Short mmCIF file of C-alpha atoms in Angstrom, two decimals:
data_model
loop_
_atom_site.label_atom_id
_atom_site.label_comp_id
_atom_site.label_asym_id
_atom_site.label_seq_id
_atom_site.Cartn_x
_atom_site.Cartn_y
_atom_site.Cartn_z
CA MET A 93 206.07 91.08 -48.41
CA LYS A 94 202.76 94.03 -48.21
CA THR A 95 203.27 97.83 -48.55
CA GLU A 96 200.85 97.96 -45.33
CA ASP A 97 203.26 95.51 -43.86
CA LEU A 98 206.67 97.60 -44.82
CA ASP A 99 205.05 100.07 -43.74
CA ARG A 100 204.92 98.88 -40.20
CA LEU A 101 207.89 97.09 -39.70
CA ALA A 102 209.78 100.58 -40.73
CA TRP A 103 208.62 102.07 -37.86
CA ALA A 104 208.78 99.39 -35.30
CA ALA A 105 211.21 98.93 -36.00
CA GLY A 106 213.11 102.58 -36.02
CA ILE A 107 211.26 103.42 -32.88
CA ALA A 108 212.82 99.73 -31.35
CA ALA A 109 216.00 101.48 -32.50
CA ARG A 110 216.35 98.62 -34.97
CA ASP A 111 218.38 100.86 -37.12
CA ARG A 112 219.50 98.38 -39.28
CA GLU A 113 216.04 97.17 -40.32
CA MET A 114 214.68 100.24 -40.71
CA LEU A 115 216.63 101.07 -43.27
CA SER A 116 216.51 97.35 -44.95
CA ALA A 117 212.51 97.42 -44.87
CA LEU A 118 212.44 101.43 -46.45
CA GLU A 119 214.24 100.24 -48.61
CA ARG A 120 211.83 97.20 -50.20
CA LEU A 121 209.67 99.74 -49.41
CA TYR A 122 210.43 102.45 -51.52
CA GLU A 123 211.35 99.90 -54.25
CA GLU A 124 207.47 98.68 -54.16
CA GLN A 125 206.15 102.48 -54.67
CA ALA A 126 208.86 103.12 -57.43
CA SER A 127 207.91 100.09 -59.75
CA GLY A 128 203.90 101.45 -59.28
CA ASN A 129 206.27 104.83 -59.74
CA ASN A 130 203.67 106.37 -56.81
CA ASP A 131 206.65 109.52 -56.18
CA GLU A 132 204.30 111.11 -53.17
CA ALA A 133 205.34 107.05 -51.56
CA CYS A 134 208.80 107.35 -52.66
CA ALA A 135 209.39 110.06 -51.55
CA ARG A 136 208.34 109.82 -48.29
CA ALA A 137 210.22 106.30 -47.82
CA ALA A 138 213.65 108.28 -49.72
CA PHE A 139 212.96 111.09 -47.10
CA TRP A 140 212.94 108.82 -43.68
CA SER A 141 215.60 106.70 -44.97
CA GLY A 142 217.80 109.26 -45.25
CA LEU A 143 217.24 111.48 -42.54
CA ARG A 144 218.29 107.95 -40.28
CA HIS A 145 221.14 107.82 -42.96
CA MET A 146 222.24 111.30 -41.54
CA MET A 147 221.25 110.52 -38.38
CA ILE A 148 223.25 107.39 -38.12
CA GLY A 149 226.25 109.39 -39.42
CA GLU A 150 225.78 107.52 -42.26
CA VAL A 151 226.80 110.86 -44.19
CA GLY A 152 226.80 109.91 -48.23
CA LEU A 153 224.20 107.18 -47.51
CA GLY A 154 221.70 109.44 -45.66
CA ALA A 155 222.83 112.48 -48.80
CA GLY A 156 221.44 110.51 -51.69
CA TRP A 157 218.85 109.29 -50.60
CA LEU A 158 217.83 112.52 -49.28
CA GLN A 159 218.94 113.60 -52.92
CA ARG A 160 216.24 111.00 -54.08
CA ALA A 161 213.84 112.15 -51.82
CA ALA A 162 213.96 115.60 -53.64
CA ARG A 163 213.38 113.77 -57.19
CA HIS A 164 210.11 112.19 -56.90
CA ALA A 165 208.60 115.30 -54.67
CA GLU A 166 209.48 117.31 -57.48
CA GLN A 167 207.51 115.71 -59.32
CA THR A 168 203.79 115.69 -56.99
CA ALA A 169 201.78 118.25 -57.02
CA PRO A 170 202.87 122.01 -55.85
CA ASP A 171 201.72 121.91 -52.25
CA CYS A 172 202.16 118.41 -52.05
CA VAL A 173 203.39 117.18 -47.70
CA GLN A 174 206.43 115.46 -48.61
CA ARG A 175 208.21 119.10 -50.56
CA GLY A 176 208.03 120.14 -46.71
CA TYR A 177 209.68 117.01 -45.29
CA LEU A 178 212.05 117.71 -47.24
CA PHE A 179 213.05 121.21 -45.66
CA LEU A 180 213.49 119.48 -42.43
CA PRO A 181 217.54 117.91 -42.82
CA GLU A 182 218.25 121.39 -44.61
CA ALA A 183 217.03 122.74 -40.96
CA TYR A 184 219.07 120.78 -39.33
CA ARG A 185 222.40 120.82 -41.75
CA LEU A 186 222.39 125.09 -41.04
CA ARG A 187 221.85 124.50 -37.54
CA SER A 188 225.18 122.62 -37.52
CA LYS A 189 226.68 124.84 -39.06
CA GLY A 190 225.37 128.06 -36.42
CA GLU A 191 223.22 128.92 -39.19
CA PHE A 192 220.77 129.84 -37.04
CA GLU A 193 218.46 132.12 -38.69
CA SER A 194 218.21 130.14 -42.22
CA ALA A 195 217.53 127.54 -40.08
CA ILE A 196 214.46 128.81 -38.96
CA GLU A 197 212.86 130.24 -41.93
CA CYS A 198 213.14 126.20 -43.44
CA ALA A 199 212.07 124.83 -40.06
CA ASP A 200 208.89 128.07 -40.75
CA LYS A 201 208.22 126.55 -44.04
CA ALA A 202 208.31 122.76 -42.95
CA MET A 203 205.69 124.16 -40.92
CA GLN A 204 203.53 125.93 -43.48
CA PHE A 205 203.05 122.44 -45.58
CA GLY A 206 202.81 120.64 -42.98
CA GLU A 207 199.55 123.35 -41.36
CA SER A 208 198.65 122.97 -45.51
CA ALA A 209 198.39 119.25 -45.80
CA GLY A 210 197.27 119.12 -42.26
CA ASP A 211 199.23 116.93 -41.06
CA PRO A 212 200.59 117.30 -37.63
CA ASP A 213 203.80 115.10 -37.82
CA LEU A 214 205.80 117.61 -39.97
CA VAL A 215 204.01 120.05 -37.28
CA ALA A 216 205.72 119.19 -34.23
CA LEU A 217 208.79 118.07 -36.27
CA ALA A 218 209.40 121.74 -37.50
CA GLY A 219 207.68 123.60 -34.35
CA SER A 220 209.60 121.60 -32.05
CA LEU A 221 213.06 122.72 -33.83
CA LYS A 222 212.11 126.22 -34.97
CA GLY A 223 211.90 126.47 -30.92
CA GLY A 224 214.89 125.45 -29.87
CA LEU A 225 216.69 126.96 -32.23
CA LEU A 226 214.88 130.46 -31.12
CA PHE A 227 215.83 129.24 -28.15
CA ARG A 228 219.52 129.35 -28.78
CA LEU A 229 219.17 133.25 -30.51
CA GLY A 230 218.36 133.93 -26.70
CA ARG A 231 214.50 134.35 -27.59
CA ILE A 232 213.14 132.29 -25.13
CA GLU A 233 209.11 133.61 -25.31
CA ASP A 234 209.52 133.75 -29.24
CA GLY A 235 211.03 129.70 -28.51
CA TYR A 236 208.13 128.60 -26.72
CA VAL A 237 205.39 129.51 -29.18
CA PRO A 238 206.14 126.61 -31.79
CA ILE A 239 207.46 124.45 -28.74
CA ASP A 240 204.04 124.60 -26.56
CA GLU A 241 202.31 123.97 -29.92
CA ALA A 242 204.17 120.61 -29.88
CA MET A 243 203.52 119.62 -26.75
CA LEU A 244 200.13 119.71 -27.35
CA LEU A 245 200.43 117.34 -31.08
CA ALA A 246 201.96 115.13 -29.25
CA ASN A 247 199.93 115.19 -25.57
CA ALA A 248 196.70 114.62 -27.44
CA GLU A 249 198.09 111.07 -28.55
CA ARG A 250 197.79 112.72 -32.88
CA LEU A 251 201.14 112.20 -33.75
CA SER A 252 203.65 109.12 -34.79
CA PRO A 253 204.97 107.18 -31.98
CA LEU A 254 208.42 107.69 -33.28
CA VAL A 255 208.12 111.49 -33.93
CA CYS A 256 206.31 111.75 -30.77
CA GLY A 257 209.40 109.95 -29.46
CA VAL A 258 211.83 112.77 -31.72
CA VAL A 259 209.40 115.59 -30.76
CA TYR A 260 209.28 114.78 -26.34
CA CYS A 261 213.58 114.77 -27.07
CA GLU A 262 214.17 117.33 -28.71
CA ILE A 263 212.27 119.74 -26.50
CA VAL A 264 213.96 118.56 -23.69
CA ALA A 265 217.02 118.46 -24.74
CA SER A 266 216.39 122.45 -26.12
CA CYS A 267 215.67 123.15 -22.27
CA CYS A 268 218.30 121.37 -20.44
CA ARG A 269 220.05 123.06 -23.00
CA ILE A 270 219.47 126.76 -22.06
CA LEU A 271 218.82 125.79 -18.21
CA GLU A 272 215.33 125.95 -18.61
CA ILE A 273 214.27 123.98 -15.30
CA VAL A 274 210.81 124.30 -14.35
CA ARG A 275 210.17 123.09 -18.59
CA ALA A 276 212.96 121.01 -18.47
CA ARG A 277 211.70 118.97 -14.95
CA GLU A 278 208.12 119.82 -16.63
CA TRP A 279 208.61 117.68 -20.03
CA THR A 280 211.04 115.28 -18.45
CA GLY A 281 208.28 113.83 -16.68
CA ILE A 282 206.34 113.96 -19.63
CA LEU A 283 208.96 112.04 -21.20
CA ASN A 284 209.46 109.37 -18.37
CA ASP A 285 205.36 108.82 -18.24
CA TRP A 286 205.52 107.80 -22.37
CA CYS A 287 208.35 105.16 -22.49
CA ARG A 288 207.04 103.68 -19.33
CA LEU A 289 203.60 103.54 -21.26
CA ASN A 290 205.65 102.58 -25.01
CA PRO A 291 208.33 100.33 -23.50
CA GLN A 292 208.74 99.14 -27.12
CA ALA A 293 210.39 102.78 -27.22
CA LYS A 294 214.14 101.48 -27.12
CA ALA A 295 215.44 104.93 -29.10
CA PHE A 296 214.15 107.30 -26.60
CA ASN A 297 214.37 105.23 -23.03
CA GLY A 298 218.05 105.77 -22.80
CA VAL A 299 217.34 109.60 -23.70
CA CYS A 300 215.09 110.13 -21.45
CA GLN A 301 216.52 108.83 -18.58
CA VAL A 302 220.38 110.40 -19.87
CA HIS A 303 218.04 113.34 -19.25
CA ARG A 304 216.48 111.66 -16.44
CA ALA A 305 219.51 111.57 -14.56
CA GLU A 306 220.54 115.46 -15.24
CA VAL A 307 216.77 116.62 -13.58
CA LEU A 308 217.51 114.12 -10.67
CA GLN A 309 221.52 115.14 -10.19
CA LEU A 310 220.66 118.98 -9.89
CA LYS A 311 217.01 118.17 -7.74
CA GLY A 312 219.60 116.10 -5.53
CA ASP A 313 218.59 113.08 -6.23
CA TRP A 314 222.36 112.23 -6.66
CA THR A 315 221.49 108.40 -6.56
CA THR A 316 218.63 107.71 -8.84
CA ALA A 317 220.14 109.80 -10.88
CA PHE A 318 223.71 107.77 -11.68
CA SER A 319 221.06 104.61 -11.26
CA GLU A 320 218.99 106.31 -14.91
CA ALA A 321 222.60 107.11 -16.23
CA GLU A 322 223.68 103.67 -15.70
CA ARG A 323 219.94 102.89 -17.11
CA ALA A 324 220.75 105.01 -20.05
CA GLY A 325 223.94 103.88 -21.23
CA SER A 326 222.81 100.31 -21.52
CA GLY A 327 219.71 100.35 -22.44
CA LEU A 328 221.76 102.56 -25.24
CA LYS A 329 224.02 99.73 -26.15
CA GLY A 330 223.41 98.13 -29.51
CA THR A 331 221.70 101.37 -30.44
CA THR A 332 223.55 104.26 -32.36
CA GLU A 333 222.32 106.93 -30.09
CA GLN A 334 226.00 107.76 -29.65
CA THR A 335 225.49 111.01 -28.13
CA ALA A 336 223.24 109.74 -25.55
CA MET A 337 225.76 107.56 -24.52
CA ALA A 338 228.42 109.51 -24.36
CA ASN A 339 226.09 112.01 -22.44
CA ALA A 340 225.10 109.24 -19.94
CA ALA A 341 229.03 108.68 -19.47
CA TYR A 342 229.64 112.73 -18.78
CA ARG A 343 226.44 112.84 -16.07
CA ARG A 344 228.05 109.56 -14.09
CA GLY A 345 231.55 110.96 -14.14
CA GLU A 346 230.49 114.30 -12.75
CA ILE A 347 228.29 112.29 -9.18
CA LEU A 348 231.04 110.58 -8.91
CA ARG A 349 233.62 113.73 -9.55
CA LEU A 350 231.73 115.62 -6.64
CA ARG A 351 231.55 112.81 -4.62
CA GLY A 352 235.07 112.64 -4.80
CA GLU A 353 236.05 109.45 -6.77
CA PHE A 354 238.37 110.58 -8.97
CA ALA A 355 239.32 107.54 -10.63
CA ALA A 356 235.90 106.35 -11.27
CA ALA A 357 234.51 110.29 -12.85
CA GLU A 358 238.30 110.25 -15.05
CA ALA A 359 237.53 106.61 -16.45
CA GLU A 360 233.73 108.32 -16.79
CA TYR A 361 234.83 111.50 -18.36
CA ARG A 362 237.34 109.49 -21.61
CA ARG A 363 234.56 107.39 -22.09
CA ALA A 364 232.41 110.06 -23.41
CA GLY A 365 235.16 111.85 -25.29
CA GLU A 366 235.76 108.42 -26.26
CA ILE A 367 232.04 107.94 -27.20
CA ALA A 368 231.04 111.41 -28.92
CA ILE A 369 231.62 114.63 -26.65
CA ASP A 370 233.77 116.42 -25.26
CA PRO A 371 233.83 115.64 -22.03
CA GLN A 372 233.72 119.53 -20.48
CA PRO A 373 234.43 121.16 -18.51
CA GLY A 374 233.72 118.45 -16.09
CA LEU A 375 237.23 116.76 -16.48
CA ALA A 376 239.02 119.68 -16.68
CA LEU A 377 237.00 121.19 -13.08
CA LEU A 378 238.60 116.80 -12.04
CA ARG A 379 241.81 118.21 -12.96
CA LEU A 380 241.03 121.55 -10.33
CA ALA A 381 240.01 118.63 -7.95
CA GLN A 382 243.17 116.68 -8.17
CA ASP A 383 245.15 120.09 -7.88
CA ARG A 384 246.52 119.93 -11.46
CA CYS A 385 246.01 123.80 -11.78
CA THR A 386 247.87 124.39 -15.37
CA ASP A 387 246.17 121.48 -16.99
CA ALA A 388 242.92 121.92 -15.68
CA ALA A 389 243.37 126.45 -16.65
CA ALA A 390 245.33 124.68 -20.40
CA MET A 391 242.05 122.40 -20.24
CA ILE A 392 239.05 124.81 -19.89
CA ARG A 393 240.67 127.76 -22.03
CA ARG A 394 241.19 125.60 -25.02
CA ALA A 395 237.00 124.78 -24.95
CA LEU A 396 236.71 128.58 -24.79
CA ASP A 397 238.65 128.73 -27.71
CA THR A 398 236.86 126.23 -29.79
CA THR A 399 232.99 126.61 -28.40
CA THR A 400 230.73 129.28 -30.14
CA ASP A 401 227.51 127.81 -29.54
CA VAL A 402 226.54 130.45 -26.48
CA THR A 403 224.42 127.60 -25.72
CA GLN A 404 228.21 125.56 -24.57
CA ARG A 405 229.51 128.39 -23.24
CA HIS A 406 226.62 128.88 -20.36
CA PHE A 407 228.11 125.65 -19.53
CA LEU A 408 231.78 126.57 -19.77
CA LEU A 409 231.62 130.00 -19.10
CA PRO A 410 231.25 129.02 -14.58
CA ALA A 411 233.74 126.11 -14.69
CA GLY A 412 236.39 128.41 -16.09
CA VAL A 413 235.98 131.64 -13.59
CA GLU A 414 236.14 129.08 -10.75
CA ILE A 415 239.43 127.63 -12.26
CA PHE A 416 241.05 131.29 -12.61
CA ILE A 417 240.30 131.79 -9.80
CA ALA A 418 241.61 128.90 -8.72
CA CYS A 419 244.22 129.39 -10.57
CA ASP A 420 245.79 132.65 -9.17
CA ASP A 421 244.02 134.53 -12.84
CA PRO A 422 241.44 137.16 -11.83
CA GLY A 423 242.01 138.92 -14.89
CA ALA A 424 240.56 135.80 -16.84
CA ALA A 425 238.14 135.13 -14.37
CA ARG A 426 236.79 138.32 -14.92
CA GLU A 427 236.24 138.38 -18.51
CA LEU A 428 234.31 135.48 -18.19
CA CYS A 429 231.76 137.09 -15.56
CA ALA A 430 231.34 139.54 -17.93
CA GLU A 431 230.34 137.46 -20.53
CA MET A 432 228.58 134.80 -18.53
CA ASP A 433 226.40 138.32 -18.24
CA SER A 434 226.12 138.99 -21.21
CA ILE A 435 224.69 135.71 -22.06
CA ALA A 436 222.48 135.97 -18.95
CA THR A 437 220.62 140.40 -20.47
CA THR A 438 220.70 138.22 -23.87
CA PHE A 439 218.27 135.76 -22.67
CA GLY A 440 216.25 137.25 -20.17
CA SER A 441 216.88 133.96 -18.26
CA GLU A 442 216.78 134.06 -14.29
CA VAL A 443 217.91 130.90 -13.97
CA LEU A 444 221.23 132.56 -16.08
CA ALA A 445 221.21 135.80 -14.26
CA ARG A 446 221.50 133.96 -10.43
CA VAL A 447 224.48 131.64 -12.31
CA ALA A 448 226.01 135.62 -13.03
CA ASP A 449 225.40 136.05 -10.13
CA GLN A 450 227.16 133.47 -8.55
CA CYS A 451 230.15 134.67 -11.08
CA ARG A 452 230.21 137.81 -10.05
CA GLY A 453 230.18 136.72 -6.16
CA GLN A 454 232.90 134.39 -6.58
CA VAL A 455 235.15 137.00 -8.71
CA ALA A 456 234.62 139.61 -5.51
CA LEU A 457 235.25 137.10 -3.34
CA ALA A 458 238.63 136.59 -5.03
CA GLU A 459 238.63 140.31 -5.21
CA GLY A 460 238.55 141.80 -1.90
CA GLU A 461 235.32 142.91 -2.06
CA PHE A 462 233.43 140.76 0.33
CA ALA A 463 230.06 142.92 0.99
CA ASP A 464 229.61 143.28 -3.17
CA ALA A 465 230.41 138.95 -3.08
CA ILE A 466 227.10 138.36 -0.34
CA ALA A 467 224.95 140.42 -2.20
CA SER A 468 225.28 138.22 -5.92
CA LEU A 469 226.45 135.01 -4.07
CA GLY A 470 222.30 135.31 -1.87
CA ARG A 471 220.90 135.89 -5.26
CA ALA A 472 222.11 132.98 -6.94
CA ARG A 473 221.60 131.01 -3.22
CA ARG A 474 218.47 132.04 -2.20
CA PHE A 475 217.40 130.85 -5.94
CA TRP A 476 218.61 127.67 -5.89
CA SER A 477 217.19 126.61 -2.74
CA ARG A 478 213.86 128.16 -4.33
CA PHE A 479 214.04 125.81 -6.90
CA ASP A 480 215.62 122.94 -4.51
CA ALA A 481 219.30 122.35 -5.98
CA PRO A 482 221.03 121.77 -2.46
CA TYR A 483 224.08 121.23 -4.02
CA LEU A 484 224.30 124.32 -5.50
CA ALA A 485 222.97 125.71 -2.39
CA ALA A 486 225.35 124.46 -0.19
CA ARG A 487 228.20 124.88 -2.40
CA LEU A 488 227.28 129.03 -2.41
CA ARG A 489 226.39 128.72 0.98
CA LEU A 490 230.83 127.99 1.49
CA ASP A 491 231.71 130.86 -0.38
CA ILE A 492 229.48 133.69 1.64
CA ALA A 493 230.45 131.94 4.49
CA ARG A 494 234.29 132.75 3.66
CA ALA A 495 232.77 136.62 2.64
CA CYS A 496 231.58 136.99 6.33
CA LEU A 497 234.94 135.82 7.62
CA GLU A 498 236.48 138.35 5.59
CA LEU A 499 234.14 140.79 7.33
CA GLY A 500 234.44 139.19 10.61
CA ASP A 501 230.86 138.09 11.28
CA THR A 502 231.76 134.33 12.34
CA GLU A 503 228.42 134.16 14.01
CA ASP A 504 226.55 134.19 9.96
CA ALA A 505 229.45 132.78 9.57
CA LYS A 506 229.10 129.15 10.93
CA LEU A 507 225.57 129.54 10.56
CA GLU A 508 226.03 129.43 7.04
CA LEU A 509 228.94 126.52 7.26
CA GLU A 510 225.25 125.05 9.19
CA ALA A 511 223.34 124.65 6.69
CA ALA A 512 225.42 123.64 4.44
CA ARG A 513 226.85 120.23 6.22
CA LYS A 514 223.27 117.73 6.39
CA PRO A 515 223.21 118.51 1.93
CA PHE A 516 226.99 117.50 1.81
CA LYS A 517 226.57 114.51 4.08
CA ASP A 518 223.40 113.36 2.25
CA LEU A 519 225.08 113.99 -1.05
CA GLY A 520 228.11 111.94 0.01
CA ALA A 521 229.69 115.08 -1.83
CA GLN A 522 232.98 114.84 0.19
CA PRO A 523 235.36 116.99 -1.46
CA ASP A 524 233.59 119.44 0.05
CA LEU A 525 233.17 118.22 3.07
CA GLU A 526 236.48 118.75 3.27
CA ARG A 527 236.14 122.23 2.01
CA LEU A 528 233.56 122.98 4.79
CA ARG A 529 235.95 121.81 8.01
CA THR A 530 238.91 123.85 6.50
CA ILE A 531 236.29 127.14 6.45
CA GLN A 532 234.77 125.82 9.91
CA GLN A 533 238.31 125.82 10.73
CA LEU A 534 238.86 129.61 10.23
CA SER A 535 235.98 130.41 11.76
CA GLY A 536 236.80 129.68 14.98
CA ALA A 537 234.23 126.76 15.98
CA PRO A 538 235.38 123.48 16.22
CA ALA A 539 234.73 121.16 12.56
CA GLU A 540 233.43 117.82 13.46
CA GLY A 541 235.12 115.11 13.21
CA ALA A 542 238.06 117.75 13.74
CA ASP A 543 240.82 114.73 13.69
CA ASP A 544 243.13 112.78 11.81
CA THR A 545 240.34 111.74 9.54
CA VAL A 546 239.53 115.00 8.34
CA LEU A 547 242.84 114.80 5.82
CA SER A 548 242.00 114.95 2.30
CA ALA A 549 244.00 111.98 0.32
CA ARG A 550 247.04 114.55 -0.90
CA GLU A 551 247.28 116.09 2.25
CA ARG A 552 248.02 113.03 3.44
CA GLU A 553 250.49 112.20 0.18
CA VAL A 554 251.76 116.00 1.44
CA MET A 555 252.40 115.14 5.09
CA ALA A 556 253.95 111.70 4.42
CA LEU A 557 256.76 113.90 2.11
CA MET A 558 256.54 115.88 5.79
CA ALA A 559 257.47 113.64 7.56
CA GLU A 560 260.34 112.40 5.38
CA GLY A 561 262.02 116.14 5.96
CA GLY A 562 261.03 116.84 2.45
CA SER A 563 261.03 121.76 1.89
CA ASN A 564 257.17 122.34 -0.03
CA ARG A 565 259.30 122.80 -2.81
CA ALA A 566 260.33 119.42 -2.47
CA ILE A 567 256.95 118.58 -1.62
CA ALA A 568 255.11 120.22 -5.44
CA ALA A 569 257.66 118.52 -7.73
CA GLU A 570 257.05 115.38 -5.94
CA LEU A 571 253.27 115.60 -6.61
CA GLY A 572 253.84 117.30 -9.56
CA LEU A 573 252.35 120.47 -7.20
CA SER A 574 253.33 124.44 -7.97
CA PRO A 575 254.39 125.67 -4.40
CA LYS A 576 251.63 127.66 -3.91
CA THR A 577 249.64 124.51 -3.33
CA VAL A 578 251.40 122.86 -1.82
CA ASN A 579 251.31 125.71 0.52
CA ARG A 580 247.94 125.69 1.07
CA HIS A 581 247.68 122.09 1.66
CA VAL A 582 250.43 122.67 4.28
CA GLU A 583 248.34 126.10 5.76
CA ASN A 584 244.93 123.31 5.62
CA ILE A 585 246.40 120.26 7.37
CA LEU A 586 248.22 122.91 10.44
CA GLY A 587 244.36 124.53 10.80
CA LYS A 588 243.20 120.89 10.64
CA LEU A 589 245.36 118.83 13.09
CA ALA A 590 244.21 121.90 15.73
CA VAL A 591 248.17 122.61 15.27
CA SER A 592 250.78 126.09 14.85
CA SER A 593 254.21 123.89 13.61
CA ARG A 594 255.19 121.30 11.10
CA THR A 595 257.24 119.88 13.57
CA ALA A 596 253.44 119.24 15.33
CA ALA A 597 251.95 118.28 13.18
CA VAL A 598 254.38 114.87 11.99
CA ALA A 599 254.58 114.56 15.18
CA LYS A 600 250.49 114.35 15.42
CA ALA A 601 250.23 112.10 12.29
CA LEU A 602 252.79 109.16 13.34
CA LYS A 603 251.08 109.30 17.42
CA THR A 604 247.27 109.57 15.60
CA GLY A 605 248.36 106.99 12.69
CA VAL A 606 247.64 109.41 9.80
CA ILE A 607 250.97 108.08 7.97
#
């Protein structure tokens, strides 16, 4: 096979996620170039072979090929562009170790080689990498400079197809990582359009669908988001994009959890963990929804204790605040809230500032500072409403309603609950609908559908054991819950069934067929 044909085969196989064929073609290409003593071409083939081996987890082979690429590059002119490409794997290595400043220096050197040689592929690869690294350091505006340049090169069709896909995915992932919602939505759309125009790009179609699912979930289109995550998992089967497969499973688990389909959610979280990623904070929040407070707290505490990357911690911190408040540990929640506030200040991001407001409001609510809670929660709610994130806005409305009730403002509490009901119903967010009905009972308004059907599955379990004469402590032991959690369930049952005693609740439950 001619050298030109081997080159085309390698890149066609690469973009189609047929890694073995790509690596085989690159090895044959390397041998062809080595026989002709073409050091620059040898360095190029060895570099891409080494990088791809690294990306699929074959570190030893990857390191060997990269060392070979370096030896050939040393025989080229000092300004040869292949010398610049070799700064990229070092930048990736430093990024994985959290040495972001050193990684930025490597990306800068790569960009300089690319600019001097007029190689847009290298400029875009290094620029997208540098922008993401600056994001991780909280230097958001600085990060947009190389990222915007990389996007211009991609949109102008000046990049090779494989590099174009890598650049798009790197940029979208960086924006999602720091919750830069506007750019994430815009560039996810661009990536999606590119994938539609390049259906052969199997290596990127699945990754694109994962990011699209994340954006659609935030927007409140859970059905399409779930479908995209399913398509992503299916499209990635047989490829080596393990992290994307794991993220697709995690995204499906998140939607299932929010819909109250706990067993299916757990299966997806476990799948994500088995493939590539720690399924937190989703799994910890699932344990909280299952009234397994001790397990939830242990999980989120372990995740926080073992995660130093700031862009990962800001996903864990809000969940930690929610879990520790539910587990009666306001001190721990307050500490996490302070850290979230510090991260928001460092990054200067309005999104993270509003996430910090949410945490601050929840802590204030738990500590009885109801006016402060409404102020913080209101800022966060207005932000998410403005950015068309209906579920997040509706959840905040529930906390605002609780604070209003504590201040004696039942009218505004009812308005907040009414505004939250429709998005919950439209999305099928059953656990949140149950929470809404409980708060509605406290407001004195008749809950929509306030009959035996409003009891959750767990409440029906508690109800059945009550009918057998079990005390709260005995029920707690039977179900593996804390007595305090059972007390709360009993109070919810009495409120939902509109009765004043356990005996009356049992009688009504037996009469209506709840148990």
